Coordinates of C-alpha atoms and ligand atoms in Angstrom, one line a residue:
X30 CA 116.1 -59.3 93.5
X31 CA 118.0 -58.7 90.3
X32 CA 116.4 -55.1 88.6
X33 CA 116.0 -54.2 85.0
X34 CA 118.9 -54.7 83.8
X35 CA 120.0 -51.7 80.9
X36 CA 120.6 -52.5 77.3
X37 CA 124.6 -52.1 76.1
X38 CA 124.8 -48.5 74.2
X39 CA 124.2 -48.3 70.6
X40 CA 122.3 -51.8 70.7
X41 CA 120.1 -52.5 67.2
X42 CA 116.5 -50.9 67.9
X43 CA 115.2 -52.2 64.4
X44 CA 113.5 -55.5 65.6
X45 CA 112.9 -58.6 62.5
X46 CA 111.9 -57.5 58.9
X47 CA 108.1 -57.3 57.8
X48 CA 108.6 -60.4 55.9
X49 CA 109.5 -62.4 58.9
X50 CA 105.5 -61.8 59.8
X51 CA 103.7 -63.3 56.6
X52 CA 106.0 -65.8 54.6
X53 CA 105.1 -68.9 54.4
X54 CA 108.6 -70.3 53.4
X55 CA 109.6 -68.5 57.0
X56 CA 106.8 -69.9 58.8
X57 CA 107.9 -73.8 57.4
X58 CA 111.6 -73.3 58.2
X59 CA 110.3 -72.3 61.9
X60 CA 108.3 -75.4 62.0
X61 CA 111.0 -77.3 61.5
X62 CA 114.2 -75.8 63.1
X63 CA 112.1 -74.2 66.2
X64 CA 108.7 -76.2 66.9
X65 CA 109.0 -79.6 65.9
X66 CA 112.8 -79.3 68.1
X67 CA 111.9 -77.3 71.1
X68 CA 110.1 -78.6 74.0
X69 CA 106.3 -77.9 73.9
X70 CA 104.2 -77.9 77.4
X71 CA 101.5 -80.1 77.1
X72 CA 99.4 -80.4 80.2
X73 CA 99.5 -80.5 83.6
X74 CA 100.1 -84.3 85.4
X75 CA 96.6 -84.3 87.6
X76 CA 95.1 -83.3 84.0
X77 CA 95.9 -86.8 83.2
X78 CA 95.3 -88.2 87.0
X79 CA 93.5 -91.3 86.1
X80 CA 94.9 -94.5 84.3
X81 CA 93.7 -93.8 80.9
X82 CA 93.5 -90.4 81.2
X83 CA 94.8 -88.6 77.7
X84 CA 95.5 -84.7 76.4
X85 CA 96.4 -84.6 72.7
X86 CA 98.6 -81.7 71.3
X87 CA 99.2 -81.2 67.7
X88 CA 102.0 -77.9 66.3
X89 CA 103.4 -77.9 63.3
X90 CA 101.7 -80.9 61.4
X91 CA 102.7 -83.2 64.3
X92 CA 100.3 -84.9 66.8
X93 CA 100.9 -85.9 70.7
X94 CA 98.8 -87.6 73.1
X95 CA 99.9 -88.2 76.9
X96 CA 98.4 -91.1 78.4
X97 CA 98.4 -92.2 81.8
X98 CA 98.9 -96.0 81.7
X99 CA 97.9 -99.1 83.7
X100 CA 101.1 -98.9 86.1
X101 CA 100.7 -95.4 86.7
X102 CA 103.0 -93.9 84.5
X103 CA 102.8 -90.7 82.2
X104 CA 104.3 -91.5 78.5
X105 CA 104.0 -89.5 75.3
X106 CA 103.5 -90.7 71.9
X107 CA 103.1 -89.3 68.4
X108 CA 99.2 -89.9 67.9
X109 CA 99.4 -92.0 64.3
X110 CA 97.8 -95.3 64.0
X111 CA 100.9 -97.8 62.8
X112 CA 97.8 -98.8 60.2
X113 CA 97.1 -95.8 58.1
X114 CA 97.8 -92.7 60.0
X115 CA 94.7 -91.9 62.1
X116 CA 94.4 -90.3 65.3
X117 CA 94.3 -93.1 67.8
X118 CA 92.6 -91.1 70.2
X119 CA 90.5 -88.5 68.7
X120 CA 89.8 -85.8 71.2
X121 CA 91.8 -83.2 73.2
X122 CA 91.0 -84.7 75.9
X123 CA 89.4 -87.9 77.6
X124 CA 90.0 -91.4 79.2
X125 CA 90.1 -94.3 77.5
X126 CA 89.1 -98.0 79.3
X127 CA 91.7 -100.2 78.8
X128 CA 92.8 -99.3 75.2
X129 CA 93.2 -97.0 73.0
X130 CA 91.1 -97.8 70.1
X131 CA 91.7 -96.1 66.6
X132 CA 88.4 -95.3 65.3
X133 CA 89.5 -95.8 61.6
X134 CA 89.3 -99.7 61.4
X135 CA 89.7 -100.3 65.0
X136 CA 93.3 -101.7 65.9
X137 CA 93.9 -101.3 69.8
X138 CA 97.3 -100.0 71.8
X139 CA 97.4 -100.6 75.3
X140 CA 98.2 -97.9 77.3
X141 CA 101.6 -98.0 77.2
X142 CA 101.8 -97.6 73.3
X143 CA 101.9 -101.4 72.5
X144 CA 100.1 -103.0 70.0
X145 CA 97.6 -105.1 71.7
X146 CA 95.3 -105.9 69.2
X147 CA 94.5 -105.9 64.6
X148 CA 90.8 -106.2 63.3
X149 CA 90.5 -108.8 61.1
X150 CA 93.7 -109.9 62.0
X151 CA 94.0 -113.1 59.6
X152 CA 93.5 -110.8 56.6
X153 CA 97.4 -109.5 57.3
X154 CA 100.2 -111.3 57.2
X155 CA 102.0 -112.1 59.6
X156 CA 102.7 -109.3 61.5
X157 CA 105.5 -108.8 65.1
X158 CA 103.1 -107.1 67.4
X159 CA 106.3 -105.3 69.3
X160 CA 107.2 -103.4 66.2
X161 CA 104.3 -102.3 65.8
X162 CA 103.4 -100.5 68.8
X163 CA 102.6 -96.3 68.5
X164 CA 105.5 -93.9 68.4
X165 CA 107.1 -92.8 71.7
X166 CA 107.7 -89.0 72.5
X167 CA 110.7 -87.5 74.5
X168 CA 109.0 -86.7 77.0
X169 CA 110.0 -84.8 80.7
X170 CA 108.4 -83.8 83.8
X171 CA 109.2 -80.8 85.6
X172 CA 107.3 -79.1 88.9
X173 CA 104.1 -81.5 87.7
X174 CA 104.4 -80.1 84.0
X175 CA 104.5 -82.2 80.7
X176 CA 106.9 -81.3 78.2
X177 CA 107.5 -82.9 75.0
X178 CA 109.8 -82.4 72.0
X179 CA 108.8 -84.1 68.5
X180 CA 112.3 -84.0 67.5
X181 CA 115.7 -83.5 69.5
X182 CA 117.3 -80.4 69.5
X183 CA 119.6 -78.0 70.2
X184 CA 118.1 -77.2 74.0
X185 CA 119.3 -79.5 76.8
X186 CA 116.9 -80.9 79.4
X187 CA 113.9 -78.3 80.7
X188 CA 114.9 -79.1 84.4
X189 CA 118.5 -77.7 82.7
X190 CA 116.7 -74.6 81.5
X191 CA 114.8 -73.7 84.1
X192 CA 116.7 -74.6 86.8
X193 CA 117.2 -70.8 88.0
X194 CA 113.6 -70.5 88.7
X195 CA 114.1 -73.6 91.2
X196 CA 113.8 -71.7 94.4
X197 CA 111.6 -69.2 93.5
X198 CA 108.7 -71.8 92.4
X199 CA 109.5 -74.2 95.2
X200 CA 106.8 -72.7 97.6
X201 CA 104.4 -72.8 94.8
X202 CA 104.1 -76.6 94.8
X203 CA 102.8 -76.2 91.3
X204 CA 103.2 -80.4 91.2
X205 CA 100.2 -80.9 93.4
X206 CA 97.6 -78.1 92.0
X207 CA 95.2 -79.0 90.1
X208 CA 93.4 -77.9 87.0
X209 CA 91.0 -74.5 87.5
X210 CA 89.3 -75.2 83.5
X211 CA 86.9 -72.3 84.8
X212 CA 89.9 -70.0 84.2
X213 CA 91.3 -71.5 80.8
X214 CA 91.7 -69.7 77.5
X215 CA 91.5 -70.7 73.8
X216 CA 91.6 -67.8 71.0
X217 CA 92.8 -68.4 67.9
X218 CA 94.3 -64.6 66.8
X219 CA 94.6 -64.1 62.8
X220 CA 98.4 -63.0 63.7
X221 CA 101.7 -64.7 63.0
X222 CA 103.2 -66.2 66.3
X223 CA 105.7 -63.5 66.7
X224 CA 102.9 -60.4 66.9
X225 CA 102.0 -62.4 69.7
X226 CA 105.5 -63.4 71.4
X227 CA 106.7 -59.5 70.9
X228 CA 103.8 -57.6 72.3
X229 CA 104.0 -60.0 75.4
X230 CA 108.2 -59.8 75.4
X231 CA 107.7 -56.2 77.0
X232 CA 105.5 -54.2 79.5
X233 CA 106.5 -50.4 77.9
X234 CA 103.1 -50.7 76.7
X235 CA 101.1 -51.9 80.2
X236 CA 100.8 -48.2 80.9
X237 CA 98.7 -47.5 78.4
X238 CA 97.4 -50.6 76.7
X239 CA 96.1 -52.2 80.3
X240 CA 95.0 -49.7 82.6
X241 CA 93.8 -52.8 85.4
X242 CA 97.1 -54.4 85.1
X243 CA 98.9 -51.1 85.1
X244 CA 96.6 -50.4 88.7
X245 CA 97.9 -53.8 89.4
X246 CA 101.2 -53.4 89.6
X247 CA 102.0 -50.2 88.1
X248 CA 105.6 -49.0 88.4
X249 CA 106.7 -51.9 89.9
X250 CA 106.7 -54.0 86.9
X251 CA 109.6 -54.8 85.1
X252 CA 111.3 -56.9 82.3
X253 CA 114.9 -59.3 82.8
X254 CA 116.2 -59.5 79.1
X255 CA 115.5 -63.0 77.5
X256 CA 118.6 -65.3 78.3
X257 CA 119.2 -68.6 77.3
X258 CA 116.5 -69.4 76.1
X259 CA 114.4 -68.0 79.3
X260 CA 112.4 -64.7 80.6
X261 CA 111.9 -63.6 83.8
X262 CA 109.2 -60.4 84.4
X263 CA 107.8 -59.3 88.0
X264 CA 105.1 -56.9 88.8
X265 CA 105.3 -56.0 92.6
X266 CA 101.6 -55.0 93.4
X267 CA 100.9 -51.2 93.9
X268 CA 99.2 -50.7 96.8
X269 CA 97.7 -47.5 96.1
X270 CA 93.8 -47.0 95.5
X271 CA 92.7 -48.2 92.2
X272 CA 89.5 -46.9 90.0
X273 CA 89.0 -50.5 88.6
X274 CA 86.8 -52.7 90.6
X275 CA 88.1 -56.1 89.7
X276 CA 91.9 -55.0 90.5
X277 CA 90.8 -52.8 94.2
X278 CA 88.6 -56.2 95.1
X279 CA 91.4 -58.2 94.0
X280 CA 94.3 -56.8 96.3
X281 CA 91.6 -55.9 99.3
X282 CA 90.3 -60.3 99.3
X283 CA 93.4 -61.7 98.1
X284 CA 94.4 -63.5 101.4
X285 CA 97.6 -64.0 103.1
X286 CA 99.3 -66.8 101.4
X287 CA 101.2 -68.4 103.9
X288 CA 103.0 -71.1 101.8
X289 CA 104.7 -68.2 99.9
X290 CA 107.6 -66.2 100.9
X291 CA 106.7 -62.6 101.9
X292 CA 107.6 -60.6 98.8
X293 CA 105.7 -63.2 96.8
X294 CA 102.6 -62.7 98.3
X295 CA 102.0 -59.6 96.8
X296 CA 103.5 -60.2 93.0
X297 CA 102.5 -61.5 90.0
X298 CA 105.7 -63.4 88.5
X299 CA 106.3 -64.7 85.1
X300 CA 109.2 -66.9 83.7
X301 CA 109.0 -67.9 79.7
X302 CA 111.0 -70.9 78.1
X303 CA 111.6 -69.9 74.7
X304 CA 109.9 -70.6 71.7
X305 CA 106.0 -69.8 73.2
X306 CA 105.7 -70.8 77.1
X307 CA 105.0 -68.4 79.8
X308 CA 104.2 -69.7 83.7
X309 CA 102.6 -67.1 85.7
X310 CA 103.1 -67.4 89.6
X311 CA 100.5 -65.6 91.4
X312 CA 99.7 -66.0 94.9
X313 CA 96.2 -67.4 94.1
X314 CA 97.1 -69.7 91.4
X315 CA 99.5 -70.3 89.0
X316 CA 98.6 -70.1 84.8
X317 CA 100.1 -70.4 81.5
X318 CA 100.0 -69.5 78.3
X319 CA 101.3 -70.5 74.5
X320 CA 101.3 -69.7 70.9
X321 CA 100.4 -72.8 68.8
X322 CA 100.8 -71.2 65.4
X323 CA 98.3 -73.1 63.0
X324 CA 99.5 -71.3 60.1
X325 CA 102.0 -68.3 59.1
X326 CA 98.6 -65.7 59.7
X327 CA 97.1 -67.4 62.3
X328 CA 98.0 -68.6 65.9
X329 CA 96.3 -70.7 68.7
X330 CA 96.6 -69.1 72.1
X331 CA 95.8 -71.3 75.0
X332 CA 96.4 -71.0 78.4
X333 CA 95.1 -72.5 82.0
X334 CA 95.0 -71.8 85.8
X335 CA 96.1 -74.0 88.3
X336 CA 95.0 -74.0 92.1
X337 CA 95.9 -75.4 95.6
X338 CA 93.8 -78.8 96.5
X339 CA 92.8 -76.9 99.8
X340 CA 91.8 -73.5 98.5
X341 CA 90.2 -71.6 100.6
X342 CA 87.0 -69.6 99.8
X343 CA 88.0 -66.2 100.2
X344 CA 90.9 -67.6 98.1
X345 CA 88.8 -68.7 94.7
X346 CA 87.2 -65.3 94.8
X347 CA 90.7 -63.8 94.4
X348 CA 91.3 -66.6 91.6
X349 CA 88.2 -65.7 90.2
X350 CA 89.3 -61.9 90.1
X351 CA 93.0 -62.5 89.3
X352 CA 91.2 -64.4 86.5
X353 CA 89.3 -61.8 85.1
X354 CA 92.3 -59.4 85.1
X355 CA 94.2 -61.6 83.1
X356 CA 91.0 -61.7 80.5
X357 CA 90.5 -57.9 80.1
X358 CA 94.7 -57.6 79.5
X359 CA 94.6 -60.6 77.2
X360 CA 91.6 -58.9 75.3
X361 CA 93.5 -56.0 75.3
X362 CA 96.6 -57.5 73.7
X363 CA 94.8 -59.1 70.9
X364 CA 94.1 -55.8 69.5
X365 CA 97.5 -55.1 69.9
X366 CA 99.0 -58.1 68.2
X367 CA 96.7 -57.9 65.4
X368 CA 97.4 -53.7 64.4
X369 CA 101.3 -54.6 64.7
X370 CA 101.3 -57.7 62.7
X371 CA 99.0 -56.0 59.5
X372 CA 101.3 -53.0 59.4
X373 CA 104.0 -55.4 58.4
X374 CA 102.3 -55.4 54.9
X375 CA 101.6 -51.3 54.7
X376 CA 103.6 -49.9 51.9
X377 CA 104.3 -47.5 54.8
X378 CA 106.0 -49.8 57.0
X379 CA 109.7 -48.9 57.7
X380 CA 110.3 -51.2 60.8
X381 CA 110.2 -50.4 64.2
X382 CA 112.0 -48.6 66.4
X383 CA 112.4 -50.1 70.1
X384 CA 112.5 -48.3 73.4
X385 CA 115.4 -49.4 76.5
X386 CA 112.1 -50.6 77.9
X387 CA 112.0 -53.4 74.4
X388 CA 114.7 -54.8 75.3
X389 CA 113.5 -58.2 76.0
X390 CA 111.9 -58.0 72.7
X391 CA 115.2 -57.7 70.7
X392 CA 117.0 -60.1 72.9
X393 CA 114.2 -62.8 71.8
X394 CA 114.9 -62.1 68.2
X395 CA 118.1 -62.6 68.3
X396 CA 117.5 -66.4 69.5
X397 CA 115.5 -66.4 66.7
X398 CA 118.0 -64.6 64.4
X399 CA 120.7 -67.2 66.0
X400 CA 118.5 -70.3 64.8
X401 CA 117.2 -68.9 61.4
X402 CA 120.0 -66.3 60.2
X403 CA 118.0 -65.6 57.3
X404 CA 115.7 -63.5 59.5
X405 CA 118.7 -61.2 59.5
X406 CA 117.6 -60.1 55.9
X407 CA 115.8 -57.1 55.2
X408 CA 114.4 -57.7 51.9
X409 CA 112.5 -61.4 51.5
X410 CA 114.9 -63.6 49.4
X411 CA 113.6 -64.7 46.1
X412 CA 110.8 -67.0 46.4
X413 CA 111.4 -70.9 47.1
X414 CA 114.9 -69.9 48.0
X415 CA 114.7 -69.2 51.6
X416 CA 115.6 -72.8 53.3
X417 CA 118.5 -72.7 51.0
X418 CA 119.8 -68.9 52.1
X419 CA 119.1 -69.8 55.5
X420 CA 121.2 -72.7 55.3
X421 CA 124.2 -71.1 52.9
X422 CA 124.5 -68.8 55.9
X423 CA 124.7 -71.3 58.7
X424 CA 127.2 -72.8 56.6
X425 CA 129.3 -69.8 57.2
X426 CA 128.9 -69.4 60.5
X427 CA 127.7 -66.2 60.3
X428 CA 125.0 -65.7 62.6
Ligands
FES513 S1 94.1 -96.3 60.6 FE1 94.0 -97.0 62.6 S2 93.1 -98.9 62.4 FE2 93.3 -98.2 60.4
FE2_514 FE1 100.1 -56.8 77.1

């Protein structure tokens, strides 16, 4: 198993500028260049088992739904009546009958995205019912999980990304679990996206910030620096007696998992996909978790747990306690996310200074630096002149 792996000498400790944390002009350009062109996860296939069956998903003023249609097959679409703009299906989730109806004035899609019906129809003209059919989505399926991307972009397929966790999620099966919604999470955190991204990007601060996790796993966590795009962290469990009760129960029920390979059985895993995904393996479930920023101070973070179909008894309660691990640390890093992202405003802010053990918190900004150069500036450029600085230096190639 590959070990931390050390920063070069001399790297740049100083992290993004405050401004990067509260402009609006920032937080538009990273709509555009980073979450409207990078995959987003969207749900789970057997949350969508049924013909009918829908999730929405909306980030940066666009809207999703994922259907399940008729034939069986999982499509995406951009969820905008062709009339005037409505949601077509209004929920986050549900199942529609045969149709999706919009509940504006009531024209109907089939489930594959055509047009299959218009109110009032004779009060239009004449109108080609094939051109007129909802929006497809790039859309991709990989290990049971829906992706989608509102706009193509500079990343190449997820299998492509991914594809050096292949063997080490294999024995997961992650295609056939199924939704645990007991276990799911939905906080929206008055933070920019990044307070959230950098407190997660590093585990210096499990030691102190989580003292269950750090009983968890304790020295044996550690952090593989973001690479192309992707993270890798593992926290080998520490065996040794634990105060807390939920983390002691956890390790003493938590049941041989047999479909795992040895070392696995006793870790928690996690691999990120750059901009906002995080999969967590565990050997009781497996869970992730994303920043949907809403606006440039404040960010949706939603997550959900996945189990085996056969789960065993013994094996829910360790779910159920893995669960409420996860919970304490997440309440934990809120606080976190929230002091770090304020001081960005102090008239005593000078930046930050990051540890050996931050590395993977630099590395992400510079993917971030790499896409939007302008975050390379220290002082914010003159107001409504940001897209055009940012794109002066692309220009130059100077990234
Ligand atoms: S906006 Fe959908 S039917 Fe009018
Ligand atoms: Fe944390």
């Amino acid at each position: 198993m590959t070990k931390n792996i050390s920063p070069p000498k001399d790297w740049d400790r100083s992290g993004l500028p405050g401004w990067a944390y509260f402009s609006q002009e920032l937080f538009d350009l990273e709509c555009a260049a980073i979450f409207k062109t990078h995959w987003q996860f969207v749900c789970h296939v057997n949350e969508v088992a049924q013909s009918g069956a829908y999730v929405t998903f909306d980030i940066a003023g666009e809207r999703a739904v994922v259907i399940r249609g008729t034939d069986g097959q999982v499509r995406a679409f951009h969820n905008l009546c062709r009339h005037r703009g409505s949601r077509v299906v209004p929920d986050a989730r549900g199942t529609c009958n045969k149709a999706m109806i919009c509940p504006y004035h009531g024209w109907a899609y089939n489930l594959d995205g055509s047009l299959r019906g218009i109110a009032n129809k004779d009060t239009f003209p004449p109108m080609q019912a094939e051109k007129w059919g909802l929006k497809p989505l790039d859309m991709e399926i990989w290990n049971g999980l829906i992706f989608i991307r509102f706009q193509p972009g500079p990343q190449p397929a997820v299998a492509e990304i991914l594809t050096r966790f292949d063997a080490e999620i294999a024995p997961y099966d992650l295609a056939n679990m199924i939704p645990a919604t007991s276990n799911s999470l939905d906080d929206v955190i008055p933070v920019n996206w990044k307070s959230i991204r950098d407190v997660d990007n590093e585990g210096y601060h499990v030691r102190q910030a989580h003292p269950g996790l750090h009983q968890l796993y304790g020295d044996g966590y550690f952090d593989e620096p973001f690479d192309k795009g992707t993270s890798r962290s593992v926290g080998t469990f520490n065996e040794a007696y634990g105060h807390r009760w939920s983390v002691r129960k956890y390790r003493e029920i938590l049941p041989e998992a047999t479909h795992l390979p040895q070392p696995q059985q006793r870790q928690w895993i996690y691999f990120g996909m750059f901009p906002n995904f995080v999969l967590g393996l565990y050997p009781d479930s497996v869970i992730f978790y994303q920043e949907l920023p809403k606006t440039a101070t404040e960010t949706l973070q939603r997550g959900m747990c996945y189990r085996r179909p056969d789960e065993s008894r013994q094996m829910k309660v360790a779910r159920y306690l893995s669960g409420r691990i996860d919970r304490d640390t997440g309440g934990e890093d809120q606080m976190l996310m929230v002091w770090s992202c304020e001081a960005t405003k102090s008239s005593a802010y000078d930046g930050v200074v990051f540890s050996d053990l931050e590395y993977g918190v630099k590395t992400y900004h510079d993917h971030l630096r790499h896409l939007l150069p302008v975050m390379e500036q220290t002082t914010v450029p003159e107001l409504g002149k940001m897209a055009r600085k940012n794109a002066d230096i692309l220009a130059k190639g100077i990234t």
